[in-house]
Amino acid sequence: MKPLLLVFFILLCSCDYFQSKKVSPEQLLEEEIQAINWNDVDVYPTFTDCEAATTTQEKKACFENYLHDLLTSHLENQKIVVTEDVSDTVLLKIHIDKTGRFSIQNIDMDSITNAQIPQLDSILRHSFDSLPKIYPAIKRSQQVATEFSLPVIVNIN
């Protein structure tokens, strides 16, 4: 009788083992969001001119080169006069929201550069006033906001 009672007790306790656990959709979504690497996107922001690029890296390079060329051409048209030589790498922190709106969040430059060229901040910001339509970055088929840094070398003698 004792062995039969023991088997019955084991079967009774093990029934919980076979029950399926219910997981809420919210919990599944939260786990999936945590698993996504949000620092990397599937498709980088792009311009219409960059649509010919096929790989993600080519599109990223095309986008950055387009911004760099636009900035360079704008800076070449400026008459900047300094009393001392200026050699600095200015870092532009750029934000593109999920609708494709471009904005400069921060301009990081040396204090000497800022003292020698106080109008540089506004010149850099106005360089991008005539940007064509930007197609935002895409992550998992959704348009997402992105931020990146664009270095600008300033060398004025």
mmCIF file of C-alpha atoms in Angstrom:
data_model
loop_
_atom_site.group_PDB
_atom_site.id
_atom_site.type_symbol
_atom_site.label_atom_id
_atom_site.label_comp_id
_atom_site.label_asym_id
_atom_site.label_seq_id
_atom_site.Cartn_x
_atom_site.Cartn_y
_atom_site.Cartn_z
ATOM 1 C CA MET A 1 0.000 0.000 0.000
ATOM 2 C CA LYS A 2 2.838 2.376 0.799
ATOM 3 C CA PRO A 3 4.424 2.035 -2.682
ATOM 4 C CA LEU A 4 1.057 2.758 -4.282
ATOM 5 C CA LEU A 5 0.638 5.841 -2.100
ATOM 6 C CA LEU A 6 4.131 6.973 -3.027
ATOM 7 C CA VAL A 7 3.432 6.614 -6.768
ATOM 8 C CA PHE A 8 0.131 8.485 -6.375
ATOM 9 C CA PHE A 9 1.876 11.314 -4.491
ATOM 10 C CA ILE A 10 4.601 11.577 -7.188
ATOM 11 C CA LEU A 11 2.026 11.713 -9.968
ATOM 12 C CA LEU A 12 0.030 14.313 -8.096
ATOM 13 C CA CYS A 13 3.073 16.554 -7.611
ATOM 14 C CA SER A 14 4.354 16.103 -11.145
ATOM 15 C CA CYS A 15 1.122 17.336 -12.735
ATOM 16 C CA ASP A 16 2.334 20.888 -12.175
ATOM 17 C CA TYR A 17 5.379 20.075 -14.271
ATOM 18 C CA PHE A 18 3.273 19.426 -17.360
ATOM 19 C CA GLN A 19 1.151 22.541 -17.113
ATOM 20 C CA SER A 20 2.055 25.225 -19.625
ATOM 21 C CA LYS A 21 2.871 28.648 -18.310
ATOM 22 C CA LYS A 22 0.978 31.537 -19.815
ATOM 23 C CA VAL A 23 3.085 34.485 -20.962
ATOM 24 C CA SER A 24 1.410 37.805 -21.579
ATOM 25 C CA PRO A 25 1.940 39.603 -24.902
ATOM 26 C CA GLU A 26 3.291 42.591 -22.983
ATOM 27 C CA GLN A 27 5.973 40.415 -21.407
ATOM 28 C CA LEU A 28 6.914 38.960 -24.806
ATOM 29 C CA LEU A 29 7.136 42.462 -26.287
ATOM 30 C CA GLU A 30 9.303 43.676 -23.418
ATOM 31 C CA GLU A 31 11.687 40.720 -23.832
ATOM 32 C CA GLU A 32 11.909 41.361 -27.582
ATOM 33 C CA ILE A 33 12.625 45.071 -27.088
ATOM 34 C CA GLN A 34 15.417 44.215 -24.664
ATOM 35 C CA ALA A 35 16.952 41.821 -27.223
ATOM 36 C CA ILE A 36 17.117 44.442 -30.014
ATOM 37 C CA ASN A 37 20.410 46.284 -30.496
ATOM 38 C CA TRP A 38 19.108 49.843 -30.847
ATOM 39 C CA ASN A 39 22.598 51.221 -31.508
ATOM 40 C CA ASP A 40 22.628 49.594 -34.926
ATOM 41 C CA VAL A 41 20.044 50.191 -37.650
ATOM 42 C CA ASP A 42 19.093 48.088 -40.643
ATOM 43 C CA VAL A 43 19.087 51.047 -43.083
ATOM 44 C CA TYR A 44 20.909 54.320 -42.413
ATOM 45 C CA PRO A 45 19.322 57.694 -43.137
ATOM 46 C CA THR A 46 19.693 58.586 -46.779
ATOM 47 C CA PHE A 47 19.072 61.152 -49.484
ATOM 48 C CA THR A 48 17.534 60.468 -52.884
ATOM 49 C CA ASP A 49 21.026 60.831 -54.403
ATOM 50 C CA CYS A 50 22.212 57.881 -52.288
ATOM 51 C CA GLU A 51 19.552 55.418 -53.434
ATOM 52 C CA ALA A 52 21.999 53.861 -55.937
ATOM 53 C CA ALA A 53 24.142 52.542 -53.076
ATOM 54 C CA THR A 54 23.372 48.886 -52.464
ATOM 55 C CA THR A 55 24.919 47.961 -49.118
ATOM 56 C CA THR A 56 24.254 49.515 -45.742
ATOM 57 C CA GLN A 57 27.845 50.716 -45.449
ATOM 58 C CA GLU A 58 27.724 52.324 -48.920
ATOM 59 C CA LYS A 59 24.531 54.175 -47.998
ATOM 60 C CA LYS A 60 26.066 55.360 -44.734
ATOM 61 C CA ALA A 61 29.210 56.556 -46.539
ATOM 62 C CA CYS A 62 27.139 58.303 -49.230
ATOM 63 C CA PHE A 63 25.035 60.077 -46.598
ATOM 64 C CA GLU A 64 28.061 61.260 -44.625
ATOM 65 C CA ASN A 65 29.926 62.319 -47.783
ATOM 66 C CA TYR A 66 26.905 64.295 -48.969
ATOM 67 C CA LEU A 67 26.767 66.182 -45.656
ATOM 68 C CA HIS A 68 30.525 66.713 -45.694
ATOM 69 C CA ASP A 69 30.503 68.044 -49.283
ATOM 70 C CA LEU A 70 27.625 70.411 -48.509
ATOM 71 C CA LEU A 71 29.411 71.696 -45.430
ATOM 72 C CA THR A 72 32.735 72.101 -47.246
ATOM 73 C CA SER A 73 31.204 74.063 -50.103
ATOM 74 C CA HIS A 74 29.405 76.352 -47.644
ATOM 75 C CA LEU A 75 32.549 76.947 -45.568
ATOM 76 C CA GLU A 76 34.621 77.738 -48.659
ATOM 77 C CA ASN A 77 32.276 80.639 -49.460
ATOM 78 C CA GLN A 78 32.760 82.203 -46.009
ATOM 79 C CA LYS A 79 35.236 84.997 -45.349
ATOM 80 C CA ILE A 80 36.770 84.040 -42.022
ATOM 81 C CA VAL A 81 39.534 86.217 -40.573
ATOM 82 C CA VAL A 82 41.590 85.116 -37.563
ATOM 83 C CA THR A 83 44.425 86.714 -35.608
ATOM 84 C CA GLU A 84 46.080 83.358 -34.797
ATOM 85 C CA ASP A 85 46.298 80.084 -36.707
ATOM 86 C CA VAL A 86 43.394 77.772 -35.946
ATOM 87 C CA SER A 87 43.669 74.017 -36.281
ATOM 88 C CA ASP A 88 40.885 72.040 -34.643
ATOM 89 C CA THR A 89 38.499 69.167 -35.201
ATOM 90 C CA VAL A 90 34.984 70.346 -34.488
ATOM 91 C CA LEU A 91 32.501 67.604 -33.675
ATOM 92 C CA LEU A 92 28.882 68.042 -34.794
ATOM 93 C CA LYS A 93 26.332 65.885 -32.957
ATOM 94 C CA ILE A 94 23.567 65.358 -35.495
ATOM 95 C CA HIS A 95 20.059 64.050 -34.831
ATOM 96 C CA ILE A 96 17.627 62.832 -37.469
ATOM 97 C CA ASP A 97 14.191 62.048 -36.113
ATOM 98 C CA LYS A 98 11.895 59.318 -37.397
ATOM 99 C CA THR A 99 10.216 61.729 -39.821
ATOM 100 C CA GLY A 100 13.555 62.699 -41.393
ATOM 101 C CA ARG A 101 13.949 66.076 -39.704
ATOM 102 C CA PHE A 102 17.618 67.071 -39.395
ATOM 103 C CA SER A 103 18.984 68.972 -36.403
ATOM 104 C CA ILE A 104 22.350 69.714 -34.853
ATOM 105 C CA GLN A 105 22.172 68.869 -31.157
ATOM 106 C CA ASN A 106 25.623 70.066 -30.150
ATOM 107 C CA ILE A 107 28.785 71.573 -31.614
ATOM 108 C CA ASP A 108 31.891 70.619 -29.676
ATOM 109 C CA MET A 109 34.911 72.821 -30.377
ATOM 110 C CA ASP A 110 38.020 74.005 -28.583
ATOM 111 C CA SER A 111 37.758 77.281 -26.648
ATOM 112 C CA ILE A 112 40.554 78.812 -28.779
ATOM 113 C CA THR A 113 38.603 78.032 -31.947
ATOM 114 C CA ASN A 114 35.480 79.542 -30.413
ATOM 115 C CA ALA A 115 37.401 82.675 -29.406
ATOM 116 C CA GLN A 116 39.004 83.079 -32.853
ATOM 117 C CA ILE A 117 35.847 82.282 -34.853
ATOM 118 C CA PRO A 118 32.844 83.124 -32.654
ATOM 119 C CA GLN A 119 30.479 82.936 -35.642
ATOM 120 C CA LEU A 120 31.532 79.341 -36.470
ATOM 121 C CA ASP A 121 28.588 77.873 -34.565
ATOM 122 C CA SER A 122 26.030 79.780 -36.647
ATOM 123 C CA ILE A 123 27.967 79.169 -39.879
ATOM 124 C CA LEU A 124 27.908 75.416 -39.264
ATOM 125 C CA ARG A 125 24.217 75.431 -38.375
ATOM 126 C CA HIS A 126 23.274 77.444 -41.482
ATOM 127 C CA SER A 127 25.346 75.175 -43.717
ATOM 128 C CA PHE A 128 22.564 72.611 -43.589
ATOM 129 C CA ASP A 129 19.629 74.955 -44.256
ATOM 130 C CA SER A 130 19.216 73.736 -47.837
ATOM 131 C CA LEU A 131 19.246 69.982 -47.253
ATOM 132 C CA PRO A 132 17.099 67.881 -49.560
ATOM 133 C CA LYS A 133 14.554 65.438 -48.153
ATOM 134 C CA ILE A 134 16.104 62.944 -45.743
ATOM 135 C CA TYR A 135 14.719 59.436 -45.509
ATOM 136 C CA PRO A 136 15.055 58.351 -41.854
ATOM 137 C CA ALA A 137 16.862 55.262 -40.607
ATOM 138 C CA ILE A 138 14.980 51.991 -40.486
ATOM 139 C CA LYS A 139 15.119 49.317 -37.800
ATOM 140 C CA ARG A 140 12.958 46.218 -38.167
ATOM 141 C CA SER A 141 10.825 47.870 -40.855
ATOM 142 C CA GLN A 142 10.102 50.881 -38.618
ATOM 143 C CA GLN A 143 11.403 54.401 -39.106
ATOM 144 C CA VAL A 144 13.569 55.350 -36.130
ATOM 145 C CA ALA A 145 15.507 58.376 -34.901
ATOM 146 C CA THR A 146 19.292 58.295 -35.163
ATOM 147 C CA GLU A 147 22.168 60.291 -33.795
ATOM 148 C CA PHE A 148 25.719 60.403 -35.020
ATOM 149 C CA SER A 149 28.821 62.578 -34.937
ATOM 150 C CA LEU A 150 30.280 64.341 -37.929
ATOM 151 C CA PRO A 151 33.871 65.570 -37.495
ATOM 152 C CA VAL A 152 34.795 68.824 -39.246
ATOM 153 C CA ILE A 153 38.453 69.760 -39.555
ATOM 154 C CA VAL A 154 38.993 73.516 -39.290
ATOM 155 C CA ASN A 155 42.425 74.667 -40.424
ATOM 156 C CA ILE A 156 42.782 78.420 -40.996
ATOM 157 C CA ASN A 157 46.118 80.190 -41.320
#
